[in-house]
Coordinates of C-alpha atoms in Angstrom, one line a residue:
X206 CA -18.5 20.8 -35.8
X207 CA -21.4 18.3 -35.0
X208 CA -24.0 21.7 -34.3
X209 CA -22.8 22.5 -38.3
X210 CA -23.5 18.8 -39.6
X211 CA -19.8 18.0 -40.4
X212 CA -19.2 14.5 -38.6
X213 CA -15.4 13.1 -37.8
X214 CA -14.5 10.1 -39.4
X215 CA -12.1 7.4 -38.4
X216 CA -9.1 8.8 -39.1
X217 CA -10.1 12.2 -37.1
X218 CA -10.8 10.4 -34.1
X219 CA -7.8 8.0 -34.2
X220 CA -5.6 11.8 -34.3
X221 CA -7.7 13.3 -31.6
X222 CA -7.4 10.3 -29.8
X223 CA -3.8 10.3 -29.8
X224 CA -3.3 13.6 -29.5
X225 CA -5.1 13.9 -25.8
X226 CA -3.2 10.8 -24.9
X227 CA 0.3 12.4 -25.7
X228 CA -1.2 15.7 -24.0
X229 CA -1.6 13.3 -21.0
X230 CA 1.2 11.6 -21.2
X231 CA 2.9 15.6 -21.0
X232 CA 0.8 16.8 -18.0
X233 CA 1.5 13.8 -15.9
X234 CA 4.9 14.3 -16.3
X235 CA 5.0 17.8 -15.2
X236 CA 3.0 16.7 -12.3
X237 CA -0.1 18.8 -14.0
X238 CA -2.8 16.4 -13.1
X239 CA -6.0 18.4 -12.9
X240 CA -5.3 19.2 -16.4
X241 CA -4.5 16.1 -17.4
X242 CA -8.2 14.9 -16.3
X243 CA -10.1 17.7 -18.0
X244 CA -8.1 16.5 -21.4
X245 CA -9.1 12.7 -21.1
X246 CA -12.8 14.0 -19.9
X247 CA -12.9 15.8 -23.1
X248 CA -12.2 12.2 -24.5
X249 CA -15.0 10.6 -22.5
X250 CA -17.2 13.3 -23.6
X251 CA -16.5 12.8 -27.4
X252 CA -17.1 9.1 -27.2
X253 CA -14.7 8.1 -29.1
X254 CA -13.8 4.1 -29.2
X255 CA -11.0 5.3 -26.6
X256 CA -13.5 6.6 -24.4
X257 CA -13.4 3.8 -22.3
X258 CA -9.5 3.7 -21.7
X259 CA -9.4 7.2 -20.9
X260 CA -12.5 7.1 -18.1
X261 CA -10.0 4.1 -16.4
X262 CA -6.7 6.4 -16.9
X263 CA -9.0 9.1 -14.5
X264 CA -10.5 6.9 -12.2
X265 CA -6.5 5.3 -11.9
X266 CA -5.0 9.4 -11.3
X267 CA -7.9 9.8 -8.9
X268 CA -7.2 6.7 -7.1
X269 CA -3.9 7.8 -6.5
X270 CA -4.4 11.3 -5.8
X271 CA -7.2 11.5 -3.4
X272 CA -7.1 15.5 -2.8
X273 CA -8.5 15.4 -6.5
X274 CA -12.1 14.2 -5.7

């Protein structure tokens, strides 16, 4: 959307944001981790004002799964 000039505002991120986290919240759940890291990458990669909570939430699955790195 960025490429066309059409920006997200606030309230765009805020759903995106939450949306990922639920996602998360899902995968972990079902054991799906790798998955659950490429969603909250996609989060760091939007840099969103969550960005910074979901690079933790990877480097805390990571820690704990050490097969992952």
């Amino acid at each position: 959307a960025r490429a066309g000039g059409v920006w997200p505002n606030d309230e765009a991120k805020r759903w995106f944001t939450r949306a990922a986290f639920n996602a998360v919240d899902l995968l972990t759940q079902q054991g799906k981790w790798r998955r659950a890291v490429r969603i909250l990458q996609r989060v760091v990669d939007a840099a969103v004002p969550a960005s910074a909570e979901a690079q933790k939430r990877i480097e805390r699955i990571r820690a704990k799964r050490w097969w992952m790195s």
